[in-house]
């Protein structure tokens, strides 16, 4: 069952449409006799099955505007369609408009420990996967973390992603030729080594993740309070006294993640740290426990 598409936006080169469907879909475009393009989503189950048999990815599709459903055959070479205008469709998962930054702002006084931990673990899993593929995000922050339609976490904005020059699974190599030195990232979340223009590796993302972890468990009442507290955490690695007293394991893990790069755990090592394991146990045992403003 398909639903009409909704336009998110348009530029000179492309447009973004949203649509929900219960079956695999393809898309066709109609530009004849109209000032703007219209997009029609159609059932494309047979096309998808044929493509999968040939090992062709199904999340992208090139379609000619003059072809009908009967004429779109996998065996037709696109190079033979000279004179026709072609369009590239990239089909991606639809996410909510709300980011983790929005969620943090809206949920200052009603954060449940189980939900906060689940969000952090999902972000961590995404970072572990990315690091395992030898990539560094370099700009992890709440505004780059999205919610899928089922409320699961998605890490987005890969515009600054860089392939890691250090050997996979090796110890931090902050002075090895080929490590990154460019100053990239967002103030509160960027690691000290990035900010100073020193060499860094994938553990720069762990620092950013540590700030996000702290922000998940320590609600801020005002923008000014957030700026003051995060500024102190970043400059002096000093966590608020009440945070350390009330959330021992969370504070301990944040402190480990904010250590100098040579002492900082890797993303995959975080799950083996006792503080993380105890956080997980406490979240599951006290699922109704609400994090209150200290």
CSV table of C-alpha atoms in Angstrom, one decimal, residues 104 111 116-117 120 210-219:
chain,number,residue,atom,x,y,z
A,104,UNK,CA,17.4,17.0,25.3
A,111,UNK,CA,14.4,11.5,31.5
A,116,UNK,CA,18.8,7.5,28.4
A,117,UNK,CA,21.0,4.5,28.6
A,120,UNK,CA,23.6,6.1,24.6
A,210,UNK,CA,31.8,11.3,26.4
A,211,UNK,CA,30.4,14.9,26.3
A,212,UNK,CA,27.2,13.5,24.8
A,213,UNK,CA,27.0,10.9,27.6
A,214,UNK,CA,27.4,13.6,30.2
A,215,UNK,CA,24.7,15.8,28.6
A,216,UNK,CA,22.3,12.8,28.5
A,217,UNK,CA,22.6,12.2,32.2
A,218,UNK,CA,22.9,15.8,33.4
A,219,UNK,CA,19.9,17.9,32.3
